[in-house]
Short mmCIF file of C-alpha atoms and ligand atoms in Angstrom, two decimals:
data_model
loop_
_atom_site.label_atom_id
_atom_site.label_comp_id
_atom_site.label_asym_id
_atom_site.label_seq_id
_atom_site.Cartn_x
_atom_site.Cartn_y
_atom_site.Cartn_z
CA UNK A 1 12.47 25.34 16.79
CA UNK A 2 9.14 26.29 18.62
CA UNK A 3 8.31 23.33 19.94
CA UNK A 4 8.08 23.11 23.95
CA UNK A 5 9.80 19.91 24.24
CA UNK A 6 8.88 18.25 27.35
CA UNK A 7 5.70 19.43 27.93
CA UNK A 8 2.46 17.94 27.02
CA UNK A 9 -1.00 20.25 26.79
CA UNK A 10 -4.24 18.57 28.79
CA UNK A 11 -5.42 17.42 24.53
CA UNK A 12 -2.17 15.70 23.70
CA UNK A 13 -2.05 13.85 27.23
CA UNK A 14 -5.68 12.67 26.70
CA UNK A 15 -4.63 11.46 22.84
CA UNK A 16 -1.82 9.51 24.13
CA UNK A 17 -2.92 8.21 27.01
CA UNK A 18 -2.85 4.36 27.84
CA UNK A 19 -6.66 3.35 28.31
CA UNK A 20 -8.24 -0.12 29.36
CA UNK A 21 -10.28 -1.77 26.90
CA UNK A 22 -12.61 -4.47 27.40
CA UNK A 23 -12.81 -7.63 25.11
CA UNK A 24 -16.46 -7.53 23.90
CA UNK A 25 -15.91 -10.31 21.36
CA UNK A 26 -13.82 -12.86 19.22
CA UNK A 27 -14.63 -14.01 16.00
CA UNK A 28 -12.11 -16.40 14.52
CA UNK A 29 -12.37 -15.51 10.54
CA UNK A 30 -9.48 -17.71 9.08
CA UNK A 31 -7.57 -20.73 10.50
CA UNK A 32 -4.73 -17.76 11.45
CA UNK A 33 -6.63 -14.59 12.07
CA UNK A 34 -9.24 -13.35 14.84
CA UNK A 35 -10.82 -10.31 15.11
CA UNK A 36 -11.22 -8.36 18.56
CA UNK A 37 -13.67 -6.14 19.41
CA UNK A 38 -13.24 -3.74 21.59
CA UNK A 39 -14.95 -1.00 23.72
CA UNK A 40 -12.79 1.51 25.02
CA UNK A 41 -14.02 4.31 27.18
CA UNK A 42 -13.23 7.43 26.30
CA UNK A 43 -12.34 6.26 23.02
CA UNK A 44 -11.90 10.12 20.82
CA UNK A 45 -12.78 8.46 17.40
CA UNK A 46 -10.40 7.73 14.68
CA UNK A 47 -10.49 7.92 11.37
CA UNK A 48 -10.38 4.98 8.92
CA UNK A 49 -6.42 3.82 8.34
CA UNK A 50 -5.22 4.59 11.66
CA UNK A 51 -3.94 2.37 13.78
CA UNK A 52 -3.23 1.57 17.93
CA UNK A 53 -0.42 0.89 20.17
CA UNK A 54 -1.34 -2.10 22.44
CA UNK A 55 0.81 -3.50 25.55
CA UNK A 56 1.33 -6.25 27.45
CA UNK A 57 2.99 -6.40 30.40
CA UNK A 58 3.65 -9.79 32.34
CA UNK A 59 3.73 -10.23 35.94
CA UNK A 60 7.43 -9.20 36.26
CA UNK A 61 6.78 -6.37 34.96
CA UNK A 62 8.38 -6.92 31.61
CA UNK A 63 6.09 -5.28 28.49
CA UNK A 64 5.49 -5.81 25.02
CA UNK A 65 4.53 -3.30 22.39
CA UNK A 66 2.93 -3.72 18.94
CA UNK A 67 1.28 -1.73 16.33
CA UNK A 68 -2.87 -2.81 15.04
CA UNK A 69 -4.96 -1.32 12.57
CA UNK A 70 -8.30 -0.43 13.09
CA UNK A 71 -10.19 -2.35 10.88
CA UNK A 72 -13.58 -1.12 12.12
CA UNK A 73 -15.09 1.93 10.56
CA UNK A 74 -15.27 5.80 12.38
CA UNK A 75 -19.33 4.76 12.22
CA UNK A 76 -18.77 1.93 14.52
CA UNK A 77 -18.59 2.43 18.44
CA UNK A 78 -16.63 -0.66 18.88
CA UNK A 79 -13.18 -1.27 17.57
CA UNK A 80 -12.48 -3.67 15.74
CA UNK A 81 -8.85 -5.11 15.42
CA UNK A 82 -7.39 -8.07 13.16
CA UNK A 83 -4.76 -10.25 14.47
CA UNK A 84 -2.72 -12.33 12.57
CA UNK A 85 -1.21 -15.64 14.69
CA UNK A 86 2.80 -15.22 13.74
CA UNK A 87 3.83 -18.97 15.24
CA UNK A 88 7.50 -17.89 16.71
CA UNK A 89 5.78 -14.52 17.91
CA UNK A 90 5.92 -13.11 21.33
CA UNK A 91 2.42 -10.87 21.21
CA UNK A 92 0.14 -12.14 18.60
CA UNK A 93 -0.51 -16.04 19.18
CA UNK A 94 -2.18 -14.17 23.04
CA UNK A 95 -4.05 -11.87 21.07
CA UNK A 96 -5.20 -14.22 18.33
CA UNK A 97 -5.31 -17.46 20.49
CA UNK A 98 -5.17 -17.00 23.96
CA UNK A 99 -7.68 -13.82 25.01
CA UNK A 100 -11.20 -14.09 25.99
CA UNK A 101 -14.49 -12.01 26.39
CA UNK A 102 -14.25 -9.79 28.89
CA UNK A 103 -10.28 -9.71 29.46
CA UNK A 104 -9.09 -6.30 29.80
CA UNK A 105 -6.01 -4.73 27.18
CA UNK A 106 -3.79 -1.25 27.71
CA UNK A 107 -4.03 0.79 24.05
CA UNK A 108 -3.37 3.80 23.17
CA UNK A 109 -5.13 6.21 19.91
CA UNK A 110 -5.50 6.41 17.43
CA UNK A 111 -2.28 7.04 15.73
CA UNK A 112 -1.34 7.52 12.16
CA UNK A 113 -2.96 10.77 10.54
CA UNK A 114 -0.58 9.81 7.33
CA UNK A 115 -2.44 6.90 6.31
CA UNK A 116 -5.87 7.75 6.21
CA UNK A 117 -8.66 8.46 3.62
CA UNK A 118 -12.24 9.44 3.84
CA UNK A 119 -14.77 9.95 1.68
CA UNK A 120 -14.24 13.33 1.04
CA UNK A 121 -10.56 12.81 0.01
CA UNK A 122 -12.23 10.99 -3.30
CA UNK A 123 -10.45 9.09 -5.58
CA UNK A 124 -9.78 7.13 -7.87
CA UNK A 125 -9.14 4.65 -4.80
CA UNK A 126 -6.52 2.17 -5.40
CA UNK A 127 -6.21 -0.49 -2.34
CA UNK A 128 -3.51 -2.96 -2.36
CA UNK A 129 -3.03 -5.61 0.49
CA UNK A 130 -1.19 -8.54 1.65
CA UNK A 131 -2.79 -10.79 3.88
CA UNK A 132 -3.54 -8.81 7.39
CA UNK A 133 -2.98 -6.15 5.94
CA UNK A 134 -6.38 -5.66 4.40
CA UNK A 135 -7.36 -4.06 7.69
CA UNK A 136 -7.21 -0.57 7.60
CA UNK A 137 -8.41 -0.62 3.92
CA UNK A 138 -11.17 -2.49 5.64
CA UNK A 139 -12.16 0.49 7.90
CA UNK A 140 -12.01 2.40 4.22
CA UNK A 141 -14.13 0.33 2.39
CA UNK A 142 -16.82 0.25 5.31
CA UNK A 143 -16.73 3.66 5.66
CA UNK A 144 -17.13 4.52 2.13
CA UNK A 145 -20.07 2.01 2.34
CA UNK A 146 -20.81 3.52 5.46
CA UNK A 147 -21.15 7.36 3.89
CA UNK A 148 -22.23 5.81 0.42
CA UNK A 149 -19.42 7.14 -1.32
CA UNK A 150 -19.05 5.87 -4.60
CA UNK A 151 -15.46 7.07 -5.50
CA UNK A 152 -14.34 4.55 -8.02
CA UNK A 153 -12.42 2.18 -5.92
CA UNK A 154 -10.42 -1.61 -6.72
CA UNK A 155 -9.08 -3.42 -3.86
CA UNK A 156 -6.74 -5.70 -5.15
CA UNK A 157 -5.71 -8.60 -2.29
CA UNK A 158 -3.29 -11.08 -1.76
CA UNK A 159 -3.46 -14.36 0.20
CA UNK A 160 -2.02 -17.69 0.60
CA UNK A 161 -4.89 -19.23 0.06
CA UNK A 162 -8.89 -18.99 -0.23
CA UNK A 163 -8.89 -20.08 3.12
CA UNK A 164 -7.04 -17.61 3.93
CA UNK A 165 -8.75 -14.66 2.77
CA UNK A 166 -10.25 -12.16 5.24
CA UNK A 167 -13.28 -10.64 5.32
CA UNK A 168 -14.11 -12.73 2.12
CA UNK A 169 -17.94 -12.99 2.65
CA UNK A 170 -18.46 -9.20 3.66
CA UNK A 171 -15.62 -8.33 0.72
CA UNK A 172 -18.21 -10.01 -1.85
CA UNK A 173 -21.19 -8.31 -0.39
CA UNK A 174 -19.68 -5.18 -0.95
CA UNK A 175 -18.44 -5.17 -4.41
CA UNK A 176 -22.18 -7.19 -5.63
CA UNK A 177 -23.87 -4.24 -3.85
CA UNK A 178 -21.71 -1.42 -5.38
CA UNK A 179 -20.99 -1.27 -9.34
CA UNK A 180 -18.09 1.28 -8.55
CA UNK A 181 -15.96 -1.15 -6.25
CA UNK A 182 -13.94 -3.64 -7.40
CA UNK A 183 -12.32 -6.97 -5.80
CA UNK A 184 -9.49 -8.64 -7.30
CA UNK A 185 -8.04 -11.34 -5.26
CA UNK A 186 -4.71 -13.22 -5.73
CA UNK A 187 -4.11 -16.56 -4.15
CA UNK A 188 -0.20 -16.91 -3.93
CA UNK A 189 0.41 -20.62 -2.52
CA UNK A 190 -2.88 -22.84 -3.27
CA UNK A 191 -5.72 -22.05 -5.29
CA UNK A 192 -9.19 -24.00 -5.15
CA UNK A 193 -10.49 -25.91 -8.13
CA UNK A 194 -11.71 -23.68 -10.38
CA UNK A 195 -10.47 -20.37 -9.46
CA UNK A 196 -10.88 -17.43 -11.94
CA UNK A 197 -8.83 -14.86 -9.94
CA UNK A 198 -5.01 -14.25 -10.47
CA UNK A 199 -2.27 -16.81 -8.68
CA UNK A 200 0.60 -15.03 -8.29
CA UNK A 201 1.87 -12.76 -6.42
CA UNK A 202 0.87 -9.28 -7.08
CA UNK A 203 3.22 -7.58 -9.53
CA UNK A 204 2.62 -4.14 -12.15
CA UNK A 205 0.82 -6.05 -14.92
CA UNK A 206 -1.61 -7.40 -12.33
CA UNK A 207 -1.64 -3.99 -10.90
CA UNK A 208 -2.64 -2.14 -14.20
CA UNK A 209 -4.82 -5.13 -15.05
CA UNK A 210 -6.92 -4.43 -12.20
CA UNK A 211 -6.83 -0.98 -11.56
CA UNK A 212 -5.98 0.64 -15.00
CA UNK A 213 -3.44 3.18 -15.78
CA UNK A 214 -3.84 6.04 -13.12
CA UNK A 215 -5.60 9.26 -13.65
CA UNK A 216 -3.53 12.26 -12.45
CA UNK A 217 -6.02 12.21 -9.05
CA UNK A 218 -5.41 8.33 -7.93
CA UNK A 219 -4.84 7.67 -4.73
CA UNK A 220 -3.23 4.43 -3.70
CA UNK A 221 -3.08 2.75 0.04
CA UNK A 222 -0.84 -0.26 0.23
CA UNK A 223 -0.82 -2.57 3.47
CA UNK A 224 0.89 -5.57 4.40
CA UNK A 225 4.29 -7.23 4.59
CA UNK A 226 7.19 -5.05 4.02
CA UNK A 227 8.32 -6.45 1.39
CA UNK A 228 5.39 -6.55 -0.39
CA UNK A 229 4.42 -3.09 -0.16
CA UNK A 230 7.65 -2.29 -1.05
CA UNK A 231 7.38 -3.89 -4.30
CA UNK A 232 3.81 -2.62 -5.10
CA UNK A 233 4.97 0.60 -4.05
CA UNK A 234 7.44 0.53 -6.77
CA UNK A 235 5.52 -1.24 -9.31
CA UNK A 236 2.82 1.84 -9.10
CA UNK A 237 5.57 4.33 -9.34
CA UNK A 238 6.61 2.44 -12.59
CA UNK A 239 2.94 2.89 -14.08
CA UNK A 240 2.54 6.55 -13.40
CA UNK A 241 1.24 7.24 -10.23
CA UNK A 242 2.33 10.03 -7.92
CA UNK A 243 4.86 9.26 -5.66
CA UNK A 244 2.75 11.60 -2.95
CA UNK A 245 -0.94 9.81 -4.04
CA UNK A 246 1.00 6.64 -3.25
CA UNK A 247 0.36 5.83 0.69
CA UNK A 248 2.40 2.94 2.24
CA UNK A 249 1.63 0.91 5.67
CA UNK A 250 4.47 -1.47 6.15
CA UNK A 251 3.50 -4.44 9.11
CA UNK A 252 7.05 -5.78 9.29
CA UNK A 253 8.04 -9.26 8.31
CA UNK A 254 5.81 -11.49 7.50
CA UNK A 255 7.01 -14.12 9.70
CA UNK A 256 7.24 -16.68 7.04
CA UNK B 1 21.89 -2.49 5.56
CA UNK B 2 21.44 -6.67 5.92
CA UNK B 3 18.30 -8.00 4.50
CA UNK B 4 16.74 -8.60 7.73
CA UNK B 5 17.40 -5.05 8.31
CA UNK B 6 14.79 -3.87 5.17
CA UNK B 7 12.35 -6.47 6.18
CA UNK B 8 12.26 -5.19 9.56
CA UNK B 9 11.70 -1.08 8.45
CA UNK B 10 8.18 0.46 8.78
CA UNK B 11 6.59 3.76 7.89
CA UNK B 12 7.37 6.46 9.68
CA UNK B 13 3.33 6.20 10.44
CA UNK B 14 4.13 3.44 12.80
CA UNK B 15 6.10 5.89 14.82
CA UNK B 16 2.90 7.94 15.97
CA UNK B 17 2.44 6.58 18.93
CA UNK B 18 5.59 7.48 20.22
CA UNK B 19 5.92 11.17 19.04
CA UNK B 20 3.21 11.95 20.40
CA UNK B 21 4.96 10.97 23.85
CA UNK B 22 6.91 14.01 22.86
CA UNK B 23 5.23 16.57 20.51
CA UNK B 24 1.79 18.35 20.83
CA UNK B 25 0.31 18.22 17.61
CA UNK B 26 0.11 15.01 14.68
CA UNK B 27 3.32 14.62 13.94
CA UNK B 28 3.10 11.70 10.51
CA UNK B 29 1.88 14.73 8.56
CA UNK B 30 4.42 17.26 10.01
CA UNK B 31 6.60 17.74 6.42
CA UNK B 32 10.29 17.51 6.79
CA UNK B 33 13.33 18.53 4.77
CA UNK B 34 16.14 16.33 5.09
CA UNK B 35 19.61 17.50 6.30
CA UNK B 36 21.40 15.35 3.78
CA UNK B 37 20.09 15.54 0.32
CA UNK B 38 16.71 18.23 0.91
CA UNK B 39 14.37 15.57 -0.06
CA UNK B 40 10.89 16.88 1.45
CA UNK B 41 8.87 14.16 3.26
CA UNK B 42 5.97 14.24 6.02
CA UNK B 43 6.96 12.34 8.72
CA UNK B 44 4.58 9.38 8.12
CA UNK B 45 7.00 8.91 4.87
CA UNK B 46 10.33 8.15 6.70
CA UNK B 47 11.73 4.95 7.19
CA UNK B 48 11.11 3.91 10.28
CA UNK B 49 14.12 1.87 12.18
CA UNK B 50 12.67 0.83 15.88
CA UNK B 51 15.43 -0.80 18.59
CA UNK B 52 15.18 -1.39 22.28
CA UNK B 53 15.06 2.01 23.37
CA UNK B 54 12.81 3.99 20.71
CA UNK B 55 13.21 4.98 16.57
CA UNK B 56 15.34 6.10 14.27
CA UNK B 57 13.30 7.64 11.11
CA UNK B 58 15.29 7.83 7.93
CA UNK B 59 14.77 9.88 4.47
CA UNK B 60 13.49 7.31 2.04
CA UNK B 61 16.02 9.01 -0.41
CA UNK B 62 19.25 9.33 1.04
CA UNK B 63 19.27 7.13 4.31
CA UNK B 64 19.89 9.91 6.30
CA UNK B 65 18.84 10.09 10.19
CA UNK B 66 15.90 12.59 10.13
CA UNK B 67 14.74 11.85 13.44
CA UNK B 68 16.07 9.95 15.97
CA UNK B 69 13.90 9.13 19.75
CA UNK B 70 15.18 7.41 22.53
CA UNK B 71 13.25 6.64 25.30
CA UNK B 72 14.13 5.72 29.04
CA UNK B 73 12.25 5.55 31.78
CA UNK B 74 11.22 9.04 32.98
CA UNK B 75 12.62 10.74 29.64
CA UNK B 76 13.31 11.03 25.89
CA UNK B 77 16.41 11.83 24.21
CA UNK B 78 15.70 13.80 20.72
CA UNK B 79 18.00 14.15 18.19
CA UNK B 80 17.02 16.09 14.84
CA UNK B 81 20.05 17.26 13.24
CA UNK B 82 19.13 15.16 9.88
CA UNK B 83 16.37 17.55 9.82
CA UNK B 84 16.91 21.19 8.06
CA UNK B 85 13.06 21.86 9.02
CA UNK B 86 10.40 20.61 10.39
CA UNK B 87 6.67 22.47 9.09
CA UNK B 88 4.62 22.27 12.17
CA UNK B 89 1.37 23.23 10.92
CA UNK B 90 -0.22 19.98 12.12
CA UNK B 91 -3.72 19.45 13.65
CA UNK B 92 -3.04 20.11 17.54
CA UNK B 93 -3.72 16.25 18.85
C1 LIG C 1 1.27 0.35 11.81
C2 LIG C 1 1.20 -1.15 11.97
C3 LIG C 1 -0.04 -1.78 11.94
C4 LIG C 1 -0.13 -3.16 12.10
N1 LIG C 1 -1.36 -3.76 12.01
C5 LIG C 1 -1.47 -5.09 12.14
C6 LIG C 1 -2.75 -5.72 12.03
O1 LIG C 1 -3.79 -5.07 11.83
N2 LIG C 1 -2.82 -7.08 12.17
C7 LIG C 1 -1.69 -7.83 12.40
O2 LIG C 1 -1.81 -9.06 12.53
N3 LIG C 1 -0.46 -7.26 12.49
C8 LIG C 1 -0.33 -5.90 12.38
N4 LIG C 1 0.92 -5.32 12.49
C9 LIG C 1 2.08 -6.17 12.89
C10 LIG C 1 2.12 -6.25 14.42
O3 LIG C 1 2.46 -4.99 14.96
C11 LIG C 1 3.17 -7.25 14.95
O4 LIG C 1 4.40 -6.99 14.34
C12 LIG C 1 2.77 -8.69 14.67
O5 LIG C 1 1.54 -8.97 15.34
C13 LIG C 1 3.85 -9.66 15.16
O6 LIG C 1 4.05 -9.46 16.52
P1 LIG C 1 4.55 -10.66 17.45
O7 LIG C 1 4.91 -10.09 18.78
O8 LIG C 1 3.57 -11.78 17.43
O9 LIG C 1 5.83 -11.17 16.69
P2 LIG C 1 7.39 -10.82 16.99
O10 LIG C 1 7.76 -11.52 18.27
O11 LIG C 1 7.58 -9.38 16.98
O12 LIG C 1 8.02 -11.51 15.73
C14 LIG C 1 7.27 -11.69 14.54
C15 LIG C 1 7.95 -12.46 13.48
O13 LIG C 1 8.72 -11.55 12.73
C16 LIG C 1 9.92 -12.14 12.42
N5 LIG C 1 11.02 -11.40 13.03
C17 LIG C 1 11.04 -10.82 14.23
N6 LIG C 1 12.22 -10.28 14.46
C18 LIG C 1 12.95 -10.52 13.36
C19 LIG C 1 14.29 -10.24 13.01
N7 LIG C 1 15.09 -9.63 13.87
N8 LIG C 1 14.72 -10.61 11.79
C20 LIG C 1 13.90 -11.25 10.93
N9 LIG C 1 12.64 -11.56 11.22
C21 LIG C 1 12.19 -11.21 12.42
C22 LIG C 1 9.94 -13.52 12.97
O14 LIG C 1 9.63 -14.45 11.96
C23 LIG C 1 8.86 -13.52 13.99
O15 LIG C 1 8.16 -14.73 14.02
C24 LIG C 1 1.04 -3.94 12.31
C25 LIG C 1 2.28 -3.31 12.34
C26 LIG C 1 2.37 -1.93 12.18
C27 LIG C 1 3.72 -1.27 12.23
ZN1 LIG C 2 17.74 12.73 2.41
#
């Protein structure tokens, strides 16, 4: 094999490199998930669907690593990341709870050129995510708002609960500004009085009901629990997508 | 594989960050063909299997260990017999 194994050229070093970043700001956007901002120097640009590595390391020495999506567009200097408080969980109730302006965190990226789509790529654009895991089709959507793309796109999105839906406000901006993007949400646990979106958990008829049967170019991204994408993942197989259209970002367990 | 197990596995995406400790160009859309069952994948398409020490990245088809990385602290162990190929025509990172 013709790899050098071992050695690492002056680029990759620089990709890979742990950097400092400086909290710029916090914005809490649901009773479980805050956004960071951050401004890293040196930052090389992503693109939109990557994510970081971010450590902690306590005073003894002892570190923690965990994965974050970028949820802020290539356009944007800062980087935006959204954290989702898992109760029994040893990194995010400090990164969604405890950090302030101005506190410094080690990251590394971006990483991920798998998952990614820009506007160029096209579409038909088929988004599916379960709670956090909206962001990185949130750097998609605001860079395809960003380069006023207007690949025919559908996001559909599950939550718990209205409250509990991200980006809500800036998700109905969007789609009232834009006649070829599409927001379906689902509201698994609670639903407010009145609600005329779906309250179940996402499953194929919801999926074709929102998106349509595929045409041979779809492209899907799906985000969020395992087991959720998982399921979608299947489900979209099942109504004719490609199984190499059909990109998968799996956060782990949902903690619940 | 318990339950737990498939709730914990990610995309072989998630494992980025730490081939890129090892290899010098993008390595989630390197394509690989699996030793067991010659199921082509890129990398970001694996099954993803993290422990203590690094990753183990699976074909999605046939379980098979595609790539396995262990980490200590001054150096990685790299084990790719579950992979016939791997097509390293990657963007340089
Ligand atoms: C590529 C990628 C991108 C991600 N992007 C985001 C993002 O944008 N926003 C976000 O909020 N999260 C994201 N995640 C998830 C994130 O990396 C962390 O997993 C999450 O923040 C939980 O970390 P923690 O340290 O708080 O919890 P942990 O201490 O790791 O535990 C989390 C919970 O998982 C469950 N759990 C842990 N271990 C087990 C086990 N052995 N068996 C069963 N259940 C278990 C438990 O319920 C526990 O409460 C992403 C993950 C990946 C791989
Ligand atoms: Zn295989």
């Amino acid at each position: 094999m013709a790899v050098p194994l071992g050695t690492t050229g002056p680029d990759s070093a620089a990709r890979v490199r742990w950097r400092l970043a400086e909290v710029a700001a916090v914005v809490d956007e649901t009773p479980r998930v805050r956004s960071l901002f951050l401004t890293v120097p040196g930052w090389p640009g992503h693109r939109a669907g990557q994510h970081l590595d971010l450590r902690l390391t306590a005073e003894d020495g002892y570190r923690a690593q965990r994965s974050y999506s970028i949820a802020s567009p290539p356009e944007d200097p800062r980087i935006a990341l959204a954290v989702e408080r898992i109760e029994d969980g040893e990194v995010s109730p400090y990164l969604a709870g405890e950090v302030r302006v101005g506190d410094k965190l080690e990251l590394r990226g971006p990483i991920g050129g798998y998952f990614v789509w820009n506007a160029a790529a096209g579409g038909p654009l088929l988004l599916v995510a379960g709670g956090s895991g909206v962001a990185p089709l949130m750097a998609m959507l605001r860079h395809r708002a960003a380069a006023r793309s207007d690949v025919p796109t559908t996001l559909l999105y599950s939550s718990r609960s209205f409250e509990e839906i991200l980006f809500r406000e800036e998700l109905d901006r969007l789609a009232a500004a834009d006649p070829s993007l599409r927001v379906v949400h689902a509201l698994t646990r609670s639903q407010p009085e009145g609600w005329a979106g779906q309250r179940r958990r996402i499953d194929a008829e919801m999926l074709e009901e929102a998106a349509g049967l595929p045409l041979p170019e779809a492209l899907a991204f799906v985000c969020g629990p395992t087991r959720l994408v998982e399921n979608v993942a299947i489900d979209l197989l099942t109504l004719g997508y490609k199984a190499h259209r059909v990109k998968t970002e799996r956060f782990g367990p949902s903690g619940s | 594989m318990t339950k737990d197990d498939a709730d914990r596995r990610l995309d072989g995406n998630a494992a980025g960050g730490l081939l890129a400790e090892v290899f010098r160009v993008e390595m989630t859309t390197v394509e690989t063909a699996c030793a067991g069952c010659g199921a082509r994948a890129p990398v970001g398409e694996l099954l993803r299997y993290g422990h203590e020490m690094g990753a183990i990245l699976r074909c999605a088809t046939c379980d098979t260990a595609v790539i396995r990385v262990a980490r200590t602290r001054d150096r990685h162990w790299l084990d790719l017999r579950g992979a016939r190929v791997l097509r390293l025509d990657g963007t340089p990172l």
